[in-house]
Amino acid sequence: MPTPMAKDTVLMYHFPRGTTIPSPSPFALKLETYFRMADIKYKSDLSGKLSKKGKIPWIIVDGEVVNDTSFIIQHLNKKFDIDLNKHLSSKEKAIAYSYTKTMEESTFWATVTYGRFAENFSWFLSELGVPKIAFPIAKLTLRRRIMKSMWGHGIGRHSPENIRKIGE
């Protein structure tokens, strides 16, 4: 059961802090940056507990569970009447939206996911503080799951060279 939170305080579930980076999840970094920019009170649960959808990060705010950073930000923008893009023109908002989607749908998969899970999985596990003795099990479970997701997304069907080109 989650810790009771003050009204309007967000409880964010995500991975433990890395040894050299604040989070191994770029989506957790995105969400924490949003919280700071929007001046939203939040607490972190660093247990790595996955949501019911099997994803991380996710939040609880005032008893309501919200998954996926895009939906979380939309939900909190509406709840707290926030518009970080209000100073942008319609054209600039469209460009910002396109840039965000490009980062999330192509660059993320080609650089972060492929780079961490296909090419540098041991580094990723070290960042999470996983004992080396558990690396083989993690490769059989977590890495296999991520690689399957990459295949389902479509990027995992490309050669390493083509994946790197997509990320450029």
Backbone as ProteinMPNN parsed JSONL, in Angstrom:
{"seq_chain_A": "MPTPMAKDTVLMYHFPRGTTIPSPSPFALKLETYFRMADIKYKSDLSGKLSKKGKIPWIIVDGEVVNDTSFIIQHLNKKFDIDLNKHLSSKEKAIAYSYTKTMEESTFWATVTYGRFAENFSWFLSELGVPKIAFPIAKLTLRRRIMKSMWGHGIGRHSPENIRKIGE", "coords_chain_A": {"N_chain_A": [[0.852, -1.189, 0.0], [0.609, 2.193, -0.872], [2.387, 4.987, 0.58], [0.563, 7.305, 2.53], [-0.216, 10.412, 1.035], [0.145, 13.99, 1.028], [-2.52, 16.171, 0.038], [-2.668, 16.866, -3.428], [-0.014, 16.185, -3.838], [2.275, 14.412, -5.704], [2.981, 10.991, -6.057], [5.578, 9.338, -7.343], [6.503, 6.469, -9.034], [9.459, 4.838, -9.774], [12.617, 3.66, -11.196], [15.413, 2.752, -9.053], [17.887, 5.24, -8.148], [20.647, 5.833, -10.328], [24.19, 5.073, -10.339], [25.781, 6.911, -11.615], [24.036, 8.479, -12.987], [20.941, 10.32, -12.642], [18.638, 8.789, -13.1], [18.047, 5.669, -14.67], [16.055, 5.675, -16.484], [14.89, 7.489, -19.156], [12.342, 8.502, -19.314], [11.521, 8.803, -16.693], [13.297, 10.827, -15.986], [12.337, 12.831, -17.682], [9.802, 13.236, -16.541], [10.408, 14.04, -13.89], [11.753, 16.404, -14.472], [9.682, 17.856, -15.628], [8.011, 18.082, -13.333], [9.579, 19.811, -11.763], [9.744, 22.08, -13.442], [7.042, 22.794, -13.592], [6.492, 23.284, -11.004], [5.441, 21.318, -9.224], [4.6, 19.484, -6.398], [6.226, 16.547, -5.351], [6.959, 13.134, -4.501], [9.336, 10.495, -4.484], [9.145, 7.048, -5.163], [11.409, 4.716, -5.107], [11.438, 2.023, -5.607], [11.224, 0.578, -7.927], [8.906, -0.601, -8.641], [6.621, -1.827, -10.928], [3.931, -0.542, -12.946], [0.451, -1.545, -13.299], [0.295, -1.907, -15.98], [2.764, -2.768, -16.548], [4.782, -0.93, -16.794], [7.119, 1.78, -16.239], [7.985, 5.131, -15.562], [5.25, 5.696, -13.22], [2.394, 7.227, -11.654], [0.723, 8.183, -8.565], [-1.775, 10.336, -7.643], [-3.643, 12.092, -5.398], [-5.048, 9.722, -4.865], [-5.535, 8.694, -7.381], [-4.415, 6.678, -10.032], [-2.054, 7.049, -12.606], [-0.671, 6.265, -15.722], [2.138, 6.257, -18.006], [4.178, 8.729, -19.295], [3.335, 10.803, -21.038], [0.515, 10.803, -20.736], [0.44, 11.248, -18.001], [1.524, 13.837, -17.761], [-0.397, 15.285, -19.265], [-2.643, 14.807, -17.65], [-1.883, 16.011, -15.192], [-1.452, 18.64, -16.062], [-4.07, 19.396, -16.649], [-5.331, 18.968, -14.151], [-3.959, 20.768, -12.426], [-4.145, 23.112, -13.809], [-2.082, 23.893, -15.718], [0.08, 25.183, -18.194], [2.784, 24.888, -19.807], [3.563, 25.67, -22.263], [2.292, 27.984, -22.986], [3.318, 30.39, -23.844], [4.112, 29.962, -26.403], [3.652, 30.157, -29.982], [1.054, 28.874, -32.178], [2.306, 27.522, -34.27], [4.864, 27.07, -33.158], [4.137, 25.423, -31.031], [3.293, 23.168, -32.438], [5.696, 22.386, -33.626], [7.172, 21.806, -31.305], [5.674, 19.661, -30.31], [6.028, 17.787, -32.385], [8.785, 17.402, -32.206], [8.988, 16.29, -29.63], [7.573, 13.859, -29.989], [9.187, 12.654, -31.945], [11.546, 12.298, -30.482], [10.62, 10.51, -28.514], [9.655, 8.321, -29.981], [11.495, 7.516, -31.964], [14.251, 8.332, -31.523], [14.588, 7.638, -28.792], [14.233, 4.803, -28.833], [16.247, 4.043, -30.613], [18.634, 5.048, -29.548], [18.74, 5.183, -26.613], [17.308, 2.819, -25.657], [18.3, 0.737, -27.388], [21.054, 1.213, -27.099], [21.461, 0.83, -24.325], [20.328, -1.688, -23.709], [20.862, -3.552, -25.744], [23.538, -3.129, -26.485], [24.987, -2.29, -24.186], [24.257, -3.674, -21.807], [25.299, -4.723, -19.413], [26.445, -2.44, -18.246], [24.097, -0.969, -17.743], [22.836, -2.631, -15.841], [24.728, -2.451, -13.803], [24.449, 0.262, -13.18], [21.977, 0.207, -11.959], [22.642, -1.046, -9.684], [22.632, -3.786, -9.541], [23.719, -6.918, -8.411], [26.631, -8.533, -9.72], [26.448, -11.288, -9.895], [23.811, -11.738, -10.493], [23.504, -10.944, -13.085], [23.361, -12.829, -15.337], [20.747, -13.913, -15.031], [19.196, -11.624, -15.245], [19.734, -10.972, -17.886], [18.423, -13.038, -19.169], [15.798, -12.51, -18.507], [14.876, -9.634, -18.08], [16.348, -8.296, -20.176], [15.633, -9.856, -22.39], [12.883, -9.355, -22.452], [12.854, -6.585, -23.038], [14.136, -6.573, -25.535], [12.261, -7.98, -26.982], [10.182, -6.142, -26.912], [11.378, -4.126, -28.427], [11.457, -5.416, -30.877], [8.705, -5.687, -31.348], [8.015, -2.989, -31.532], [9.284, -2.389, -33.854], [11.773, -1.338, -34.412], [13.659, -3.144, -33.561], [13.931, -4.924, -35.612], [15.757, -4.103, -37.374], [19.163, -3.886, -38.594], [22.107, -3.525, -36.483], [23.637, -1.358, -37.488], [21.748, 0.118, -38.994], [19.972, 0.808, -36.964], [21.539, 2.541, -35.451], [21.786, 4.587, -37.35], [19.156, 5.502, -37.473], [19.007, 6.689, -35.0], [20.598, 8.937, -35.303]], "CA_chain_A": [[0.0, 0.0, 0.0], [1.445, 3.388, -0.941], [2.414, 5.897, 1.706], [-0.408, 8.396, 2.361], [0.418, 11.638, 0.548], [-0.609, 15.228, 1.18], [-3.332, 16.494, -1.138], [-1.971, 17.461, -4.569], [1.375, 15.739, -3.916], [2.384, 13.271, -6.606], [3.904, 9.9, -5.71], [6.091, 8.814, -8.613], [7.212, 5.197, -8.952], [10.455, 4.665, -10.824], [13.784, 2.854, -10.852], [16.376, 3.359, -8.122], [18.851, 6.171, -8.733], [21.858, 5.22, -10.85], [25.421, 5.493, -9.661], [26.353, 8.06, -12.324], [22.944, 9.239, -13.59], [19.818, 10.391, -11.698], [17.724, 7.687, -13.358], [18.314, 4.957, -15.923], [14.887, 5.836, -17.353], [14.722, 8.849, -19.669], [10.984, 8.957, -19.064], [11.52, 9.3, -15.311], [13.974, 12.126, -16.037], [11.387, 13.749, -18.31], [8.737, 13.539, -15.594], [10.962, 14.844, -12.795], [12.021, 17.737, -15.022], [8.365, 18.492, -15.727], [7.581, 18.454, -11.978], [10.328, 21.004, -11.341], [9.342, 23.217, -14.283], [5.654, 23.143, -13.283], [6.43, 23.506, -9.557], [4.536, 20.323, -8.664], [5.17, 18.735, -5.271], [6.222, 15.106, -5.596], [7.854, 12.249, -3.761], [9.755, 9.367, -5.31], [9.243, 5.677, -4.668], [12.493, 4.179, -5.94], [11.412, 0.561, -5.49], [11.199, -0.065, -9.243], [7.616, -1.276, -8.797], [5.982, -1.558, -12.217], [2.485, -0.297, -12.931], [-0.339, -2.692, -13.762], [0.582, -2.054, -17.408], [4.134, -3.26, -16.665], [5.629, 0.202, -17.196], [7.672, 2.692, -15.247], [7.381, 5.547, -14.299], [3.816, 5.904, -13.089], [2.136, 8.063, -10.484], [-0.55, 8.261, -7.849], [-2.025, 11.684, -7.14], [-4.972, 12.155, -4.774], [-5.668, 8.406, -4.98], [-5.711, 8.3, -8.779], [-3.24, 6.115, -10.691], [-1.913, 7.461, -14.001], [0.473, 5.63, -16.369], [2.698, 6.822, -19.237], [4.54, 10.128, -19.039], [2.499, 11.738, -21.804], [-0.787, 10.88, -20.075], [0.663, 11.849, -16.686], [1.671, 15.288, -17.947], [-1.713, 15.802, -19.658], [-3.511, 14.741, -16.466], [-1.469, 17.02, -14.22], [-1.721, 19.948, -16.653], [-5.5, 19.666, -16.469], [-5.631, 19.014, -12.712], [-3.373, 21.955, -11.798], [-4.278, 24.223, -14.756], [-0.71, 24.233, -16.122], [0.394, 25.189, -19.625], [4.169, 25.334, -19.937], [3.762, 26.153, -23.639], [1.36, 29.085, -23.281], [4.04, 31.492, -24.489], [4.443, 29.567, -27.774], [2.642, 30.307, -31.029], [0.507, 27.589, -32.646], [3.358, 26.876, -35.068], [5.906, 26.608, -32.234], [3.572, 24.281, -30.296], [3.313, 22.027, -33.366], [7.098, 21.961, -33.741], [7.541, 21.193, -30.02], [4.999, 18.366, -30.261], [6.725, 16.9, -33.333], [10.098, 17.102, -31.634], [8.76, 15.36, -28.516], [7.21, 12.536, -30.521], [10.38, 12.103, -32.594], [12.445, 11.845, -29.414], [10.052, 9.36, -27.822], [9.372, 7.177, -30.841], [12.644, 7.073, -32.764], [15.536, 8.53, -30.848], [14.614, 6.835, -27.569], [14.44, 3.39, -29.152], [17.513, 3.828, -31.326], [19.825, 5.406, -28.757], [18.68, 4.769, -25.217], [16.955, 1.409, -25.486], [19.275, -0.119, -28.055], [22.364, 1.432, -26.487], [21.54, 0.273, -22.967], [19.912, -3.08, -23.571], [21.491, -4.426, -26.729], [24.99, -2.958, -26.549], [25.634, -2.002, -22.898], [23.358, -4.162, -20.769], [26.03, -4.85, -18.144], [26.533, -1.091, -17.676], [22.772, -0.644, -17.243], [22.629, -3.371, -14.592], [25.614, -1.849, -12.805], [23.821, 1.526, -12.781], [20.872, -0.108, -11.063], [23.174, -1.687, -8.48], [22.369, -5.227, -9.574], [24.946, -7.679, -8.187], [27.116, -9.213, -10.937], [25.996, -12.68, -9.899], [22.448, -11.776, -11.03], [23.5, -10.499, -14.481], [22.827, -13.828, -16.293], [19.289, -14.023, -14.885], [18.64, -10.388, -15.798], [19.818, -11.053, -19.348], [17.395, -13.974, -19.624], [14.449, -12.018, -18.238], [14.674, -8.224, -18.416], [16.867, -7.969, -21.507], [14.794, -10.553, -23.373], [11.616, -8.62, -22.518], [13.101, -5.321, -23.739], [14.425, -6.875, -26.937], [10.97, -8.349, -27.577], [9.474, -4.864, -27.105], [12.018, -3.46, -29.566], [10.999, -6.124, -32.069], [7.311, -5.307, -31.542], [8.004, -1.592, -31.972], [9.755, -2.398, -35.239], [13.179, -0.96, -34.506], [14.46, -4.341, -33.318], [14.011, -5.709, -36.845], [16.831, -3.525, -38.185], [20.549, -4.224, -38.251], [22.699, -2.531, -35.573], [24.046, -0.171, -38.236], [20.56, 0.899, -39.321], [19.431, 1.372, -35.716], [22.377, 3.704, -35.142], [21.426, 5.649, -38.304], [17.863, 6.042, -37.035], [19.269, 7.524, -33.831], [21.419, 10.112, -35.615]], "C_chain_A": [[0.888, 1.238, 0.0], [1.342, 4.23, 0.334], [1.356, 6.977, 1.487], [0.322, 9.7, 2.003], [-0.483, 12.828, 0.857], [-1.393, 15.487, -0.101], [-2.471, 17.214, -2.169], [-0.474, 17.162, -4.605], [1.406, 14.451, -4.728], [3.365, 12.258, -6.017], [4.303, 9.246, -7.025], [6.882, 7.535, -8.352], [8.2, 5.116, -10.106], [11.63, 3.862, -10.31], [14.623, 3.528, -9.773], [17.334, 4.283, -8.869], [20.062, 5.383, -9.227], [23.071, 5.703, -10.081], [26.04, 6.714, -10.323], [25.297, 8.923, -13.01], [21.767, 9.253, -12.606], [18.805, 9.263, -11.872], [18.126, 6.984, -14.646], [17.154, 5.08, -16.916], [14.785, 7.275, -17.842], [13.316, 9.387, -19.424], [10.815, 9.429, -17.623], [12.199, 10.665, -15.245], [13.049, 13.187, -16.623], [10.333, 14.192, -17.296], [9.251, 14.382, -14.422], [11.286, 16.265, -13.261], [10.713, 18.522, -15.145], [7.885, 18.943, -14.347], [8.274, 19.733, -11.514], [9.899, 22.242, -12.14], [7.945, 23.716, -13.916], [5.443, 23.412, -11.795], [5.376, 22.608, -8.895], [5.257, 19.576, -7.547], [5.101, 17.241, -5.588], [7.198, 14.402, -4.66], [8.159, 11.082, -4.676], [9.687, 8.07, -4.524], [10.223, 4.994, -5.611], [12.557, 2.654, -5.913], [11.489, -0.151, -6.831], [9.914, -0.82, -9.496], [6.964, -0.851, -10.11], [4.489, -1.305, -12.029], [1.76, -1.574, -13.365], [-0.139, -2.941, -15.25], [2.008, -2.554, -17.635], [5.121, -2.186, -17.064], [6.102, 0.989, -15.986], [8.143, 3.921, -15.996], [5.857, 5.601, -14.391], [3.588, 6.664, -11.802], [0.819, 7.718, -9.809], [-0.651, 9.698, -7.357], [-3.474, 11.736, -6.657], [-5.753, 10.859, -5.006], [-5.858, 7.895, -6.396], [-4.392, 7.84, -9.387], [-3.223, 6.573, -12.147], [-0.607, 6.87, -14.528], [0.892, 6.422, -17.603], [2.934, 8.318, -19.075], [3.683, 11.122, -19.822], [1.134, 11.912, -21.152], [-0.659, 11.523, -18.694], [0.734, 13.372, -16.812], [0.334, 15.914, -18.362], [-2.645, 15.877, -18.448], [-3.171, 15.85, -15.478], [-1.658, 18.443, -14.759], [-3.183, 20.347, -16.434], [-5.834, 19.857, -14.989], [-5.168, 20.315, -12.074], [-3.431, 23.206, -12.69], [-2.906, 24.779, -15.151], [-0.611, 24.206, -17.636], [1.8, 25.769, -19.785], [4.465, 25.896, -21.329], [2.885, 27.357, -23.982], [2.023, 30.256, -23.997], [4.38, 31.195, -25.956], [3.301, 29.869, -28.734], [2.117, 28.917, -31.406], [1.561, 26.815, -33.428], [4.447, 26.313, -34.151], [5.421, 25.417, -31.404], [3.59, 23.027, -31.167], [4.734, 21.488, -33.523], [7.539, 21.255, -32.46], [6.929, 19.797, -29.896], [5.696, 17.357, -31.181], [8.08, 16.477, -32.792], [9.965, 16.078, -30.501], [8.468, 13.959, -29.033], [8.389, 11.876, -31.231], [11.337, 11.538, -31.55], [11.926, 10.559, -28.775], [9.927, 8.127, -28.723], [10.556, 6.685, -31.672], [13.936, 7.151, -31.976], [15.642, 7.68, -29.588], [14.941, 5.373, -27.881], [15.819, 3.138, -29.752], [18.736, 4.122, -30.462], [19.769, 4.851, -27.348], [18.415, 3.272, -25.089], [17.985, 0.497, -26.131], [20.651, -0.007, -27.382], [22.508, 0.785, -25.126], [21.268, -1.216, -22.917], [20.575, -4.019, -24.559], [23.011, -4.347, -26.647], [25.676, -2.823, -25.186], [24.806, -2.479, -21.713], [24.058, -4.297, -19.418], [26.179, -3.494, -17.459], [25.2, -0.708, -17.038], [22.518, -1.342, -15.908], [23.498, -2.814, -13.469], [25.024, -0.552, -12.281], [22.693, 1.302, -11.789], [21.343, -0.745, -9.761], [22.895, -3.168, -8.405], [23.695, -5.965, -9.34], [25.343, -8.461, -9.443], [26.633, -10.653, -11.022], [24.599, -12.816, -10.521], [22.382, -11.37, -12.505], [22.943, -11.552, -15.438], [21.305, -13.967, -16.218], [18.617, -12.798, -15.496], [18.672, -10.417, -17.324], [18.736, -11.979, -19.903], [15.984, -13.452, -19.428], [14.263, -10.59, -18.743], [15.134, -7.898, -19.833], [16.019, -8.614, -22.594], [13.465, -9.822, -23.562], [11.774, -7.32, -23.305], [13.349, -5.571, -25.225], [13.141, -7.276, -27.677], [10.138, -7.085, -27.833], [10.048, -4.108, -28.295], [11.574, -4.1, -30.877], [9.56, -5.724, -32.388], [7.163, -3.871, -32.028], [8.402, -1.497, -33.438], [11.237, -2.101, -35.347], [14.099, -2.166, -34.326], [14.615, -5.232, -34.544], [15.124, -5.222, -37.761], [18.202, -4.029, -37.729], [21.07, -3.183, -37.258], [23.099, -1.238, -36.293], [22.851, 0.727, -38.561], [19.933, 1.524, -38.076], [20.23, 2.606, -35.329], [22.055, 4.879, -36.068], [20.089, 6.299, -37.912], [18.067, 7.009, -35.871], [20.069, 8.774, -34.095], [20.599, 11.378, -35.763]], "O_chain_A": [[1.825, 1.324, 0.793], [0.346, 4.184, 1.056], [1.251, 7.517, 0.386], [1.345, 10.037, 2.6], [-1.704, 12.698, 0.939], [-0.983, 15.077, -1.187], [-1.651, 18.064, -1.824], [0.264, 17.825, -5.333], [0.648, 13.519, -4.462], [4.44, 12.623, -5.541], [3.47, 8.674, -7.728], [7.814, 7.524, -7.549], [7.833, 5.299, -11.267], [11.655, 3.435, -9.155], [14.548, 4.744, -9.599], [17.559, 4.125, -10.069], [20.454, 4.388, -8.618], [22.985, 6.628, -9.274], [26.749, 7.477, -9.668], [25.618, 9.979, -13.555], [21.603, 8.316, -11.824], [18.184, 8.829, -10.902], [18.508, 7.641, -15.614], [17.265, 4.637, -18.059], [14.613, 8.189, -17.036], [13.122, 10.6, -19.336], [10.047, 10.355, -17.361], [11.737, 11.558, -14.534], [12.984, 14.309, -16.121], [10.01, 15.377, -17.203], [8.59, 15.336, -14.011], [11.104, 17.221, -12.507], [10.652, 19.705, -14.808], [7.402, 20.066, -14.201], [7.641, 20.623, -10.946], [9.715, 23.319, -11.573], [7.692, 24.921, -13.927], [4.332, 23.734, -11.375], [4.541, 23.07, -8.117], [6.377, 19.098, -7.724], [4.07, 16.731, -6.029], [8.123, 15.003, -4.115], [7.353, 10.72, -5.534], [10.114, 8.0, -3.371], [9.904, 4.728, -6.769], [13.608, 2.066, -6.169], [11.783, -1.345, -6.884], [9.824, -1.594, -10.449], [6.781, 0.339, -10.367], [3.873, -1.791, -11.08], [2.392, -2.558, -13.75], [-0.372, -4.048, -15.735], [2.422, -2.745, -18.778], [6.181, -2.488, -17.612], [5.566, 0.877, -14.884], [8.703, 3.732, -17.075], [5.269, 5.558, -15.472], [4.477, 6.742, -10.953], [-0.06, 7.07, -10.378], [0.274, 10.215, -6.73], [-4.405, 11.459, -7.413], [-6.948, 10.882, -5.302], [-6.302, 6.763, -6.585], [-3.375, 8.524, -9.274], [-4.237, 6.5, -12.841], [0.432, 6.957, -13.874], [0.095, 7.167, -18.172], [2.017, 9.077, -18.761], [3.346, 12.185, -19.299], [0.644, 13.034, -21.026], [-1.548, 12.26, -18.267], [0.084, 14.098, -16.061], [-0.026, 16.975, -17.852], [-3.341, 16.872, -18.246], [-4.06, 16.545, -14.985], [-1.987, 19.352, -13.997], [-3.485, 21.487, -16.08], [-6.536, 20.799, -14.622], [-5.892, 20.906, -11.272], [-2.837, 24.233, -12.362], [-2.609, 25.956, -14.949], [-1.153, 23.312, -18.285], [1.978, 26.983, -19.886], [5.501, 26.525, -21.541], [2.753, 27.708, -25.154], [1.35, 31.027, -24.683], [4.875, 32.069, -26.669], [2.131, 29.842, -28.352], [2.681, 27.905, -30.993], [1.696, 25.601, -33.27], [4.901, 25.188, -34.357], [6.196, 24.508, -31.107], [3.876, 21.937, -30.672], [4.946, 20.276, -33.551], [8.205, 20.221, -32.52], [7.586, 18.865, -29.433], [5.923, 16.21, -30.795], [8.468, 15.316, -32.913], [10.735, 15.12, -30.425], [9.055, 12.984, -28.563], [8.57, 10.663, -31.128], [11.87, 10.44, -31.71], [12.694, 9.631, -28.523], [10.081, 7.002, -28.249], [10.589, 5.512, -32.041], [14.627, 6.149, -31.789], [16.68, 7.065, -29.344], [15.824, 4.782, -27.259], [16.474, 2.144, -29.437], [19.777, 3.491, -30.642], [20.669, 4.119, -26.936], [19.204, 2.546, -24.484], [18.49, -0.421, -25.485], [21.317, -1.012, -27.133], [23.568, 0.248, -24.803], [21.915, -1.936, -22.158], [20.824, -5.179, -24.23], [23.696, -5.367, -26.728], [26.837, -3.208, -25.048], [24.67, -1.762, -20.722], [23.457, -4.01, -18.384], [26.055, -3.397, -16.238], [25.17, -0.183, -15.924], [22.042, -0.721, -14.958], [23.059, -2.718, -12.323], [25.084, -0.282, -11.082], [22.478, 2.112, -10.887], [20.549, -0.962, -8.845], [22.917, -3.751, -7.321], [24.689, -5.667, -10.002], [24.481, -8.988, -10.146], [26.431, -11.175, -12.118], [24.245, -13.885, -11.019], [21.315, -11.444, -13.114], [22.119, -11.211, -16.287], [20.649, -14.122, -17.249], [17.599, -12.913, -16.177], [17.744, -9.94, -17.977], [18.196, -11.732, -20.981], [15.062, -13.9, -20.108], [13.563, -10.369, -19.731], [14.391, -7.291, -20.604], [15.721, -7.983, -23.608], [12.977, -9.684, -24.684], [10.931, -6.99, -24.139], [12.823, -4.852, -26.074], [12.962, -6.949, -28.85], [9.467, -6.98, -28.86], [9.306, -3.519, -29.08], [11.342, -3.407, -31.868], [9.225, -5.455, -33.541], [6.289, -3.572, -32.841], [7.918, -0.635, -34.171], [11.893, -2.563, -36.28], [15.197, -2.199, -34.882], [15.368, -6.205, -34.503], [15.409, -5.836, -38.789], [18.36, -4.53, -36.616], [20.536, -2.075, -37.194], [22.916, -0.146, -35.756], [22.929, 1.947, -38.421], [19.422, 2.642, -38.131], [19.653, 3.613, -34.919], [22.049, 6.03, -35.632], [19.932, 7.516, -38.017], [17.379, 8.025, -35.771], [20.213, 9.606, -33.199], [21.153, 12.445, -36.026]]}, "name": "protein", "num_of_chains": 1, "seq": "MPTPMAKDTVLMYHFPRGTTIPSPSPFALKLETYFRMADIKYKSDLSGKLSKKGKIPWIIVDGEVVNDTSFIIQHLNKKFDIDLNKHLSSKEKAIAYSYTKTMEESTFWATVTYGRFAENFSWFLSELGVPKIAFPIAKLTLRRRIMKSMWGHGIGRHSPENIRKIGE"}
